Amino acid sequence: MRTVQGAALDGLRARVRALAARRRPERAGRSPRGEAPLADRGPAVPGLGAAAPGRRTFVRDSSRYAAPAPAPAAESPARAALAGFGVLLRGLARPRPGEVRTSAAALRALRARHGDAPALVRTRSGRTVLVLLDPQDLRRFYTEPVSVLAAATPDKCRGPNPGEPADSADSGCVRGEPGAQRREVSAEVLAAGRPVHPSHGPFLAALAEEARHLTGSASATGAVPLDLARARYAVQRAARRIVLGDAAAADEQLSGWLTQLRAEGRGARAGRARAARSVQDKARARIAEYAARADGDTLAGRAARHADPTGTLDPVGQAQHWLLAMDAVPDTLLRTLLLLGAHPAEQDLAVAEAVAEVAAGPDRGELPRLRACVRESLRLYPVVPDLIRVTRTETEWRGVRYPAGTSVLVPAAFHQRDPERVPAAHVFVPGRWKNPGADQDIRMAPFSHGGGRCPGGQLGLMATAALCAEVLRGHRVTGTRPVLDPVGPLPATLDPQGIRLTLTRR
């Protein structure tokens, strides 16, 4: 069985021979203007003819990031068949941390022409990513242990982000048992898998109080405007109370530091990296002060109850990570309310549940219908549209071996909206989440699956649904920007910065 390296070497030799035949002898060793040197262009397209019968996995240059290379005549038909995939991976040259954007149209065309086999795609930067297009491969992606597939990008495994403690719970880099212990503690503190958190009483009280910032000021006409800035303000206050306690509610400086650390990203220049470390030190010191006084119902208080004989759990780093994770709630909250505003019948059902939930007593916080609306919002507009893991050992996919260090990508947004496999893929249908086993549907991954599943998924659902309920009990979403078609296909993206909602008192 040929390896990817062997196929790459064969392709590279073919390219050199073709280039030498087409160029004058004195220019045979030079590469065309605007193209990368041949030695830097990464794996070539494995042979699709008699030399590799049945081979379906291939490498494809992204024309947006790599100039086309001259190909031998024998390969030109295959190259022509691959035209149109130039924007398959957008953002891989300089992605934001943890973010990759794929083109759904290119992925559909890729699958239509070459089946469901994994596709090895190369960008102009030279990075290659193995894209999974078949649910059969998705199941394996989610079930492989972290010793085989690390839930992190290669950059993240090389060293910690200035804004993130080393070996953080979400890094996926196996650096020994302490990392696994942190993940276990995080799952227990966040009550992973439990729809209603054990501390739901104080959490829901904090969310209800902070929700007043969402609906607190009416315009001259009596309507209440709601946008992302207001949503972020309310959610950040609630997040600080849930993680660190009521004393941290008004500490906007802490949230500013965390926002600055996130914006710095990875790969910063030396000066910016030093500045980020300074901000990181201030944020950790402030979090440590609050954590020392946090009561037992907060996430920090619950984490402090765990024994730490080796001193490796880093509760301050965990608290910082939880605060950063809550940054996804405002975007999802606005999108969910926007979708409900565009679907009046669904909004009426959600309002009825929100009103009835007041009398639910100890069962408060379940809100199954509103949770379904939030899940559907995340299906249509996932927080992380594409998931990347990195092989830690040599792996084989569909008969082709790939070396350790191969990036494996699941285009989650594509699979969740795949009209060939998902009914009403581009329509808001919260009822799909009430079907038995919907949470385990391998095509849907708002919180991932398997060992890489987000341990705070249920807490995030509870918080977002509770905020929606607080808004809808006293108000109705009567105006939305952008205006969505309630029956036609929904747009592929919804930038929360552009969402404007109008709330009218009931």
mmCIF file of N, CA and C in Angstrom, residues 51 60 79 120 123 132 135-136 175 189 200 229 264 273 303 433 437 452 488:
data_model
loop_
_atom_site.group_PDB
_atom_site.id
_atom_site.type_symbol
_atom_site.label_atom_id
_atom_site.label_comp_id
_atom_site.label_asym_id
_atom_site.label_seq_id
_atom_site.Cartn_x
_atom_site.Cartn_y
_atom_site.Cartn_z
ATOM 1 N N ALA A 51 -1.700 3.425 -12.102
ATOM 2 C CA ALA A 51 -0.753 3.257 -11.007
ATOM 3 C C ALA A 51 -1.432 3.243 -9.661
ATOM 4 N N ARG A 60 -5.493 18.666 -3.163
ATOM 5 C CA ARG A 60 -5.936 19.704 -4.079
ATOM 6 C C ARG A 60 -5.438 21.048 -3.601
ATOM 7 N N ARG A 79 -6.783 17.370 -13.487
ATOM 8 C CA ARG A 79 -6.743 18.746 -12.991
ATOM 9 C C ARG A 79 -7.957 19.532 -13.447
ATOM 10 N N LEU A 120 -7.710 15.374 0.700
ATOM 11 C CA LEU A 120 -6.563 16.079 1.267
ATOM 12 C C LEU A 120 -6.356 17.363 0.475
ATOM 13 N N THR A 123 -3.348 24.393 1.079
ATOM 14 C CA THR A 123 -3.509 25.833 0.929
ATOM 15 C C THR A 123 -2.205 26.446 0.446
ATOM 16 N N LEU A 132 -13.203 15.538 5.871
ATOM 17 C CA LEU A 132 -14.085 14.373 5.949
ATOM 18 C C LEU A 132 -15.467 14.743 5.425
ATOM 19 N N PRO A 135 -20.547 10.719 6.773
ATOM 20 C CA PRO A 135 -20.878 10.485 8.178
ATOM 21 C C PRO A 135 -20.157 9.275 8.778
ATOM 22 N N GLN A 136 -19.839 8.283 7.957
ATOM 23 C CA GLN A 136 -19.093 7.134 8.458
ATOM 24 C C GLN A 136 -17.734 7.567 9.015
ATOM 25 N N ARG A 175 -0.282 16.054 27.569
ATOM 26 C CA ARG A 175 1.007 16.306 28.196
ATOM 27 C C ARG A 175 1.071 15.624 29.552
ATOM 28 N N VAL A 189 -17.530 19.903 37.485
ATOM 29 C CA VAL A 189 -17.954 21.234 37.927
ATOM 30 C C VAL A 189 -19.058 21.775 37.038
ATOM 31 N N HIS A 200 -28.484 25.435 39.737
ATOM 32 C CA HIS A 200 -29.371 26.175 38.841
ATOM 33 C C HIS A 200 -30.135 27.276 39.569
ATOM 34 N N ALA A 229 -24.254 44.740 21.533
ATOM 35 C CA ALA A 229 -23.574 45.410 22.648
ATOM 36 C C ALA A 229 -24.348 45.230 23.948
ATOM 37 N N GLU A 264 -5.767 39.241 20.893
ATOM 38 C CA GLU A 264 -4.350 39.116 20.569
ATOM 39 C C GLU A 264 -4.096 37.879 19.732
ATOM 40 N N ALA A 273 3.265 40.017 22.414
ATOM 41 C CA ALA A 273 3.214 38.844 23.280
ATOM 42 C C ALA A 273 3.546 39.229 24.714
ATOM 43 N N ALA A 303 -15.127 24.235 41.955
ATOM 44 C CA ALA A 303 -13.811 23.726 41.575
ATOM 45 C C ALA A 303 -12.866 23.688 42.765
ATOM 46 N N TRP A 433 -35.291 18.536 17.135
ATOM 47 C CA TRP A 433 -34.503 18.190 18.306
ATOM 48 C C TRP A 433 -35.309 17.440 19.356
ATOM 49 N N GLY A 437 -33.023 10.417 20.132
ATOM 50 C CA GLY A 437 -31.661 10.287 19.629
ATOM 51 C C GLY A 437 -31.141 11.478 18.875
ATOM 52 N N GLY A 452 -14.361 14.604 22.765
ATOM 53 C CA GLY A 452 -14.159 16.029 22.526
ATOM 54 C C GLY A 452 -15.399 16.868 22.733
ATOM 55 N N GLY A 488 -38.658 30.401 3.205
ATOM 56 C CA GLY A 488 -37.581 30.149 2.257
ATOM 57 C C GLY A 488 -36.297 29.774 2.964
#
